[in-house]
Tab-separated table of C-alpha atoms and ligand atoms in Angstrom:
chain	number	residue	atom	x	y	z
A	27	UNK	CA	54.454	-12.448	16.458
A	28	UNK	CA	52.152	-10.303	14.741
A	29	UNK	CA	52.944	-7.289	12.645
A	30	UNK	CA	51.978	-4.305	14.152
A	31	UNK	CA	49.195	-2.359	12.374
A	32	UNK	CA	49.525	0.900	9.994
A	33	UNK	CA	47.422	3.861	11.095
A	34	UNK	CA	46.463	4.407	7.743
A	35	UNK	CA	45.560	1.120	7.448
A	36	UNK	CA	41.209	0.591	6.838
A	37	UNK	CA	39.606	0.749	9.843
A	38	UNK	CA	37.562	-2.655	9.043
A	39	UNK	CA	40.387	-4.926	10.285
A	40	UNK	CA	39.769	-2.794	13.672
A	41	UNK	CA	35.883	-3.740	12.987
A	42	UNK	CA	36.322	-6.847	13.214
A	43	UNK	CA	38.555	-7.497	16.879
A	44	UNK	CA	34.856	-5.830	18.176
A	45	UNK	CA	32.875	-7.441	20.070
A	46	UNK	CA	30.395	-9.344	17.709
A	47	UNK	CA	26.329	-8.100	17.310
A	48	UNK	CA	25.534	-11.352	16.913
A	49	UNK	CA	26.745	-13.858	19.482
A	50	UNK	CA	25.422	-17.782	19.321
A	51	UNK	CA	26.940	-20.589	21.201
A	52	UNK	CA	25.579	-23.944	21.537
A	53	UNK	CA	21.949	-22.892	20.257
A	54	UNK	CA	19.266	-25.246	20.118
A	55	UNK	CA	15.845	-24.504	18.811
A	56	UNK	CA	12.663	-27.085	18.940
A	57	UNK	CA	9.088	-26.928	17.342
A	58	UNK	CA	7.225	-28.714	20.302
A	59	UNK	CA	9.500	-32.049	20.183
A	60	UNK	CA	10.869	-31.542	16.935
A	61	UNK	CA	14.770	-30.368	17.064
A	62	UNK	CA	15.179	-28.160	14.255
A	63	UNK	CA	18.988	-26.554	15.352
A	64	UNK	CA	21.132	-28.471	17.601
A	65	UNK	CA	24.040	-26.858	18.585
A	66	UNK	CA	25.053	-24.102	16.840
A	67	UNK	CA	27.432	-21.269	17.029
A	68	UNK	CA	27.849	-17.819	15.277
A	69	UNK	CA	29.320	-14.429	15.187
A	70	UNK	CA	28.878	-11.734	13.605
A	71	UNK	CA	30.984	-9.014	14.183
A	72	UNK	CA	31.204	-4.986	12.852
A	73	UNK	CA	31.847	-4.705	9.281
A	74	UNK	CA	31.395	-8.703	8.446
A	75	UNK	CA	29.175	-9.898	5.582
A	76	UNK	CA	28.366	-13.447	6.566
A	77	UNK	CA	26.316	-16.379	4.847
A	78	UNK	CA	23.918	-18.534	6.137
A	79	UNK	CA	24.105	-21.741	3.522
A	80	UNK	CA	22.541	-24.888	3.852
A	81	UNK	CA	19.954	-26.960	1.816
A	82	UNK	CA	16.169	-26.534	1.885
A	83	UNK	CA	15.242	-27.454	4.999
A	84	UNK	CA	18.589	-27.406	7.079
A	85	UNK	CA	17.241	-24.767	9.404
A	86	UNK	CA	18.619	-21.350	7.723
A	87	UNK	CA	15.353	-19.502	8.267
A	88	UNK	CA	14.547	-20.747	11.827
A	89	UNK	CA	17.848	-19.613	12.725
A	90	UNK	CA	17.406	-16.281	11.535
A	91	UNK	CA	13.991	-16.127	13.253
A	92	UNK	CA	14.956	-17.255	16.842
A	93	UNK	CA	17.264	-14.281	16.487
A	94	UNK	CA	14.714	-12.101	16.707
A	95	UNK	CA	12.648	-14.173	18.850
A	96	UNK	CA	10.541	-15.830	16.528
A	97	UNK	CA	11.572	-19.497	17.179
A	98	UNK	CA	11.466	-20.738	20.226
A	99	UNK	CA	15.351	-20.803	21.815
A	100	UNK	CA	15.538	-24.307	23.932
A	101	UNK	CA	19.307	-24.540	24.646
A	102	UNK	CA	22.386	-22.664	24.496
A	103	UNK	CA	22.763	-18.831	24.126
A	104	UNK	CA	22.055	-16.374	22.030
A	105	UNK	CA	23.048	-12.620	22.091
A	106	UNK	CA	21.911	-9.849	19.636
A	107	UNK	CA	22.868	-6.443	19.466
A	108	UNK	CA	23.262	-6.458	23.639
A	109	UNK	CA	20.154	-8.725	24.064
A	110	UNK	CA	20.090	-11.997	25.678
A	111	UNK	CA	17.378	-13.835	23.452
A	112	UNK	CA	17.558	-16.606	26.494
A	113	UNK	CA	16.482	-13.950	29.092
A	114	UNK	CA	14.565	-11.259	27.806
A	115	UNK	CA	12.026	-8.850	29.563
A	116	UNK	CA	8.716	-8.133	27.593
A	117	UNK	CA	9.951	-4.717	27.029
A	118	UNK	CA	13.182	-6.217	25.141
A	119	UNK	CA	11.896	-8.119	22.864
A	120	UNK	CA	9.885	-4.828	20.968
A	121	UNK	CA	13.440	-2.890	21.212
A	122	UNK	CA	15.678	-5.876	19.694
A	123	UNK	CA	13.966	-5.798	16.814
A	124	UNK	CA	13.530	-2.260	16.396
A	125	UNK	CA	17.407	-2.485	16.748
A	126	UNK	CA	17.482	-5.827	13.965
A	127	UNK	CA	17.173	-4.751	10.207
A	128	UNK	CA	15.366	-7.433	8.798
A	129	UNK	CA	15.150	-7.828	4.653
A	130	UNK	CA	13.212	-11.167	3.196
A	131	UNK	CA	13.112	-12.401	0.151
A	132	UNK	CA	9.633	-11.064	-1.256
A	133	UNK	CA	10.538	-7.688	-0.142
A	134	UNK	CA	7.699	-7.244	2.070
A	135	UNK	CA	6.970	-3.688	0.892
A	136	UNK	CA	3.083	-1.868	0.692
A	137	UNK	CA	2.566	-2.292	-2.666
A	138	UNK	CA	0.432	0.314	-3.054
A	139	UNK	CA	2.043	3.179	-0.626
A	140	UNK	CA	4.675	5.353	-2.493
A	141	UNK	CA	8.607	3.987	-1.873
A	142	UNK	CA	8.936	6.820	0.368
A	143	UNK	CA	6.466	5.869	2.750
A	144	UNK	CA	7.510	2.611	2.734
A	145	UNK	CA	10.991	3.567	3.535
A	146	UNK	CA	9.210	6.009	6.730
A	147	UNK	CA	7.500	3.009	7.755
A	148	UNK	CA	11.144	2.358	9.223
A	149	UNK	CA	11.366	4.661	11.600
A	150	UNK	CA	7.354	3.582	12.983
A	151	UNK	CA	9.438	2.649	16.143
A	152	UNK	CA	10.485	5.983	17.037
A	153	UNK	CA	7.836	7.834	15.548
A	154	UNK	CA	4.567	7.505	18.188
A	155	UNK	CA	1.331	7.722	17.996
A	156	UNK	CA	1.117	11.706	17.203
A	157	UNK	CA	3.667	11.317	14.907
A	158	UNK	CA	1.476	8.692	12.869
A	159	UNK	CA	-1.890	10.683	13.031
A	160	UNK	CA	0.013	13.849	11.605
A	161	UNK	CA	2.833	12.044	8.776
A	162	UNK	CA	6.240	11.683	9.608
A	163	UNK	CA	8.279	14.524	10.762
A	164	UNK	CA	10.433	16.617	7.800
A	165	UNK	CA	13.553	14.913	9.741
A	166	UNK	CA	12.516	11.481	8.732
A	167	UNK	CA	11.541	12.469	5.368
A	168	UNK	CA	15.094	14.051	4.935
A	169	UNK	CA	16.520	11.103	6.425
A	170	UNK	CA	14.620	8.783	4.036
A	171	UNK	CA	15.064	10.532	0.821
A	172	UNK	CA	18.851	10.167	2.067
A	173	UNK	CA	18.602	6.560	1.717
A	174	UNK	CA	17.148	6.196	-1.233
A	175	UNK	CA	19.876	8.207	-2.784
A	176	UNK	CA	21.925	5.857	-1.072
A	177	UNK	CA	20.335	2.740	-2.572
A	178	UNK	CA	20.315	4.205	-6.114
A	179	UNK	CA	16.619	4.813	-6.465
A	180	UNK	CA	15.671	8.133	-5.197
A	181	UNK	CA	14.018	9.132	-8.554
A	182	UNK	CA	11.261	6.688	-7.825
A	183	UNK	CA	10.683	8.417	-4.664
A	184	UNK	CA	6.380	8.948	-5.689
A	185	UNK	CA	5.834	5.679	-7.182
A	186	UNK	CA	3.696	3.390	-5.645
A	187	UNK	CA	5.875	0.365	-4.399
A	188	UNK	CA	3.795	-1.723	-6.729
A	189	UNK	CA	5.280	-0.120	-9.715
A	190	UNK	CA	8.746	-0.673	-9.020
A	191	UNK	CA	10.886	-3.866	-10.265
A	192	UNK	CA	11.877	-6.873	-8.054
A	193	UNK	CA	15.507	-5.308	-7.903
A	194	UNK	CA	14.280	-1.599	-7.116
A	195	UNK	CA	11.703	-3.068	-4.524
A	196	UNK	CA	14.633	-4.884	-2.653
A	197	UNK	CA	16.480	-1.373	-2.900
A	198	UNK	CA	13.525	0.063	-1.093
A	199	UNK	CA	13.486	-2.928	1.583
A	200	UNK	CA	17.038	-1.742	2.598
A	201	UNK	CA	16.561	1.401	2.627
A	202	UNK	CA	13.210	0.717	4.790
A	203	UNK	CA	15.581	-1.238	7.028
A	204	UNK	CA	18.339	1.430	7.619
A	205	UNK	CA	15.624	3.801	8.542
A	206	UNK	CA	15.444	1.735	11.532
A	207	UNK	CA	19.301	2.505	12.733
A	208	UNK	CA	19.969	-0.741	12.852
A	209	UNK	CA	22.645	-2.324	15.076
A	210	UNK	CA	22.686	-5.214	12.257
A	211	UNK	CA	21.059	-6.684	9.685
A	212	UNK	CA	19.444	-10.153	8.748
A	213	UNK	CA	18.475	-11.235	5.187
A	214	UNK	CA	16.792	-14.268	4.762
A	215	UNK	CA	17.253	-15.259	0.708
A	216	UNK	CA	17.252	-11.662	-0.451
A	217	UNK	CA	18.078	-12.037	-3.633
A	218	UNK	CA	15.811	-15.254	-4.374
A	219	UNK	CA	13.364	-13.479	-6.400
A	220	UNK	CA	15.873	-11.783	-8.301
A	221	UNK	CA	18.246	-12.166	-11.705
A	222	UNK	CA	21.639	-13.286	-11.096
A	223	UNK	CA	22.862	-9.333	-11.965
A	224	UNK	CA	20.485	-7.852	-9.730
A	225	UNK	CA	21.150	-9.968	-7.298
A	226	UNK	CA	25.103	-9.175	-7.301
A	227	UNK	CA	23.831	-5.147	-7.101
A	228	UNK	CA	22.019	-5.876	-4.574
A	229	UNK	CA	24.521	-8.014	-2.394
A	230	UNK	CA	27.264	-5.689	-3.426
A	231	UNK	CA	25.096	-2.711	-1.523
A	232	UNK	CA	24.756	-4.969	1.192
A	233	UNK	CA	28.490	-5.836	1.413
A	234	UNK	CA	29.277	-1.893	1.355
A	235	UNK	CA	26.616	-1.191	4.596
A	236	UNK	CA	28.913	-3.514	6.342
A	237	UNK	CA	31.748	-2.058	5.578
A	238	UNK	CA	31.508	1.264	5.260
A	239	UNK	CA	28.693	1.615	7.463
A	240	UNK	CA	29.539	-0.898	10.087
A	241	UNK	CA	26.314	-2.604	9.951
A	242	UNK	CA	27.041	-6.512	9.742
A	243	UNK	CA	25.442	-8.299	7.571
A	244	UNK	CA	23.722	-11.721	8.050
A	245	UNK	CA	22.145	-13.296	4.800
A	246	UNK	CA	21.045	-16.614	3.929
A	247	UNK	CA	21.459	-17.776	0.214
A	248	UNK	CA	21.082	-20.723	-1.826
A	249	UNK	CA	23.881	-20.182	-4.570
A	250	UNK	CA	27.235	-20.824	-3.320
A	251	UNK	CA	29.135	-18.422	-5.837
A	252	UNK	CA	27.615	-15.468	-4.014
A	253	UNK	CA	28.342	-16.319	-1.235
A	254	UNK	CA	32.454	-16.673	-1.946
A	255	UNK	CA	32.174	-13.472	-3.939
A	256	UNK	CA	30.239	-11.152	-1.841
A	257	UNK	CA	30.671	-12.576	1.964
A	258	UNK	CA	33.235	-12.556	4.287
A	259	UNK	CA	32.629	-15.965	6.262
A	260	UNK	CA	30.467	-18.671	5.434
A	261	UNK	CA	28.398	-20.887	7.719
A	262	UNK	CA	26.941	-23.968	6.807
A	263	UNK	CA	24.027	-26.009	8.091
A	264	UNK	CA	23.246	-29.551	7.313
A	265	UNK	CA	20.106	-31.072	9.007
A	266	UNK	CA	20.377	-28.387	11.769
A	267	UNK	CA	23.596	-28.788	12.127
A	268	UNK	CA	26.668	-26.655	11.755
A	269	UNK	CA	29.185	-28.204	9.056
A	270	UNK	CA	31.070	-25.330	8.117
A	271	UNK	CA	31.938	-22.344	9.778
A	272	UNK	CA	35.083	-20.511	8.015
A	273	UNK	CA	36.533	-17.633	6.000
A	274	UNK	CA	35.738	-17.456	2.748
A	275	UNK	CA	39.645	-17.432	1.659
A	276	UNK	CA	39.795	-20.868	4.077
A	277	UNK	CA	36.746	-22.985	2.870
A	278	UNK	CA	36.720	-26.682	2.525
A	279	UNK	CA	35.378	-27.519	-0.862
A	280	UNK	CA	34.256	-31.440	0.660
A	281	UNK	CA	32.819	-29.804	3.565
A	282	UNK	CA	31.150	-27.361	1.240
A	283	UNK	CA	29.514	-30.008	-0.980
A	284	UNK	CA	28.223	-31.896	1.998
A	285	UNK	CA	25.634	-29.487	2.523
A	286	UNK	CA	23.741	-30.469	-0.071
A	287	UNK	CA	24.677	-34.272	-0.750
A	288	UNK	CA	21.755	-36.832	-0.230
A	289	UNK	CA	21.952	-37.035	2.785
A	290	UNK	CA	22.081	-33.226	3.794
A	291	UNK	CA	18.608	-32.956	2.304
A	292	UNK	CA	17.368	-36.415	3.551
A	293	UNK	CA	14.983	-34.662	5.872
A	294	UNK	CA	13.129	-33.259	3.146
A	295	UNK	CA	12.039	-37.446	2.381
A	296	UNK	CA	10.544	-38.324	5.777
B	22	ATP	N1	6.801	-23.116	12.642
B	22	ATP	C1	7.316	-24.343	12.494
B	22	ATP	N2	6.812	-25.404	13.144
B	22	ATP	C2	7.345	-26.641	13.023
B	22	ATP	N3	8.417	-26.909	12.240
B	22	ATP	C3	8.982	-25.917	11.576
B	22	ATP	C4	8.462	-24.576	11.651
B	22	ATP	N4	9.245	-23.776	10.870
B	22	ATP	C5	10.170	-24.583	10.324
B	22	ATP	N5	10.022	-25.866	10.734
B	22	ATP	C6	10.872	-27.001	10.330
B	22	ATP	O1	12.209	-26.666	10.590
B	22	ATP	C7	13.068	-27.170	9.566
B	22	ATP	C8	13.922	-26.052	9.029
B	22	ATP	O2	13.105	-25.110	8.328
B	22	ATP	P1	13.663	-23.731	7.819
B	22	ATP	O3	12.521	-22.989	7.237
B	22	ATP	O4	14.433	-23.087	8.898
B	22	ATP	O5	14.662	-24.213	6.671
B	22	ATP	P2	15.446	-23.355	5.596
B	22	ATP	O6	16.874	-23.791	5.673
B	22	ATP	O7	15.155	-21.917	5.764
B	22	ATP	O8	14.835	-23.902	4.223
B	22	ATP	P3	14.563	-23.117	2.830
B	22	ATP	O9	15.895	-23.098	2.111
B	22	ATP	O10	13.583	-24.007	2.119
B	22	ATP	O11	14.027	-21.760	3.133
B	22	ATP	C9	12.156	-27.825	8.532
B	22	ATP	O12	12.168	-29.215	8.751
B	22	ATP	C10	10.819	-27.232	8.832
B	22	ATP	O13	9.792	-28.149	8.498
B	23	MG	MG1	14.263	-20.465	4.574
């Protein structure tokens, strides 16, 4: 029997009974002949922080990428944000990833366009042609100096993107990528490029748009311990496999360590 739940209890435990934003049973993706995913399965659901682990090579970014349509889907299903990636129309494809917040590890910014215009950039999606030829509407340039508040780094607001440190720039990514509304957000190595207290601040913001903004998170990493301390499930990949997929409070450590044995990065040899 289950206890029944306190109305002042968070609303995150609610969160997460939704229906997940990101849906993937069974996936397979292919290069030509070459199998790069076989068989994998993922949710991500309001509120979650989860991370993609697995060595070099095990398929982390491809998986991120079919999710947006970037890899070529050859089995199973995939659903994002309400899209079928197995049976989209032309017109689908432009509007999932206008819906898909996407943050990579070298930030991606203009370098030499001020942080605010890098954060409008954003909202290109719903701005049109006018918009562009005559700047971005006051609304969007309220909206985006709110973010930048939000990520800590509305002082640099006028500084060229170039001028800003690896930490700060990856500040201005998110922001760039809530400007977008997301529905949810995927982070390929985010924190890569960064020291090991940046990149805590920065997973730490990422953790709290999940939660107290509802916007799940799904970021790949390459050191374990941020993972356990900053994400709410972890899924592991091994050779395109899934090994793991659990809580963080219900790992396996031997499972854990098989994802980047010998054999786990054998690939890498051919
Ligand atoms: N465009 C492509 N064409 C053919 N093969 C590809 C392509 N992209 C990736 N692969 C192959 O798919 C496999 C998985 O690559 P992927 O980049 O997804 O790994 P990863 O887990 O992100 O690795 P890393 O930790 O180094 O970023 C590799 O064997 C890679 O060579
Ligand atoms: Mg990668």
């Amino acid at each position: 029997m289950t206890a029944p739940v306190s109305s002042a209890a968070p609303d995150t435990g609610q969160m997460r009974q939704a229906l997940p934003l990101v849906s993937v049973r069974n996936l397979d993706v292919a290069y030509g002949a070459q199998p790069v995913l076989s068989g994998v399965d993922l949710d991500v659901r309001p509120g979650e922080m989860v991370a993609l682990l697995g060595a070099s090579g095990s398929g982390k970014s491809t998986l991120m990428k079919s999710l947006t349509g970037f890899a070529p889907v050859t089995g199973g299903t995939a659903r994002v944000a309400g899209y079928d990636l197995t049976n989209l129309r032309r017109g689908d494809l432009r509007k999932l990833r206008s819906d898909v917040g996407q943050v990579f590890q070298q930030f991606n910014l203009i370098p030499r366009l001020s942080v605010l215009t890098n954060v409008l950039t954003g909202a290109l999606h719903d701005a049109g042609p006018l918009n562009l030829a005559g700047g971005f509407s006051s609304r969007h340039r309220r909206q985006a100096m709110e973010y930048l508040d939000r990520v800590g780094i509305a002082h640099k607001a006028k500084e060229p993107a170039r001028a800003l440190s690896g930490g700060q720039q990856q500040r201005v990514a998110i922001a760039r990528a809530l400007m977008q509304q997301p529905r949810v957000i995927l982070a390929d190595e985010p924190v890569a490029s960064l020291d090991p207290k940046l990149a805590g601040s920065v997973l730490q913001l990422m953790r709290e748009i999940a939660t107290r903004d509802g916007i799940p998170v799904l970021v790949s990493l390459h050191v374990l311990p941020l993972a356990l301390e900053h994400c709410d499930r972890v899924v592991g990949l091994r050779q395109g496999r899934m090994l793991v997929s659990a809580p963080v409070s219900r790992l396996d450590a031997d499972k854990l360590a098989g994802l980047y044995d010998e054999e786990g990065t054998s690939r890498d040899h051919h």
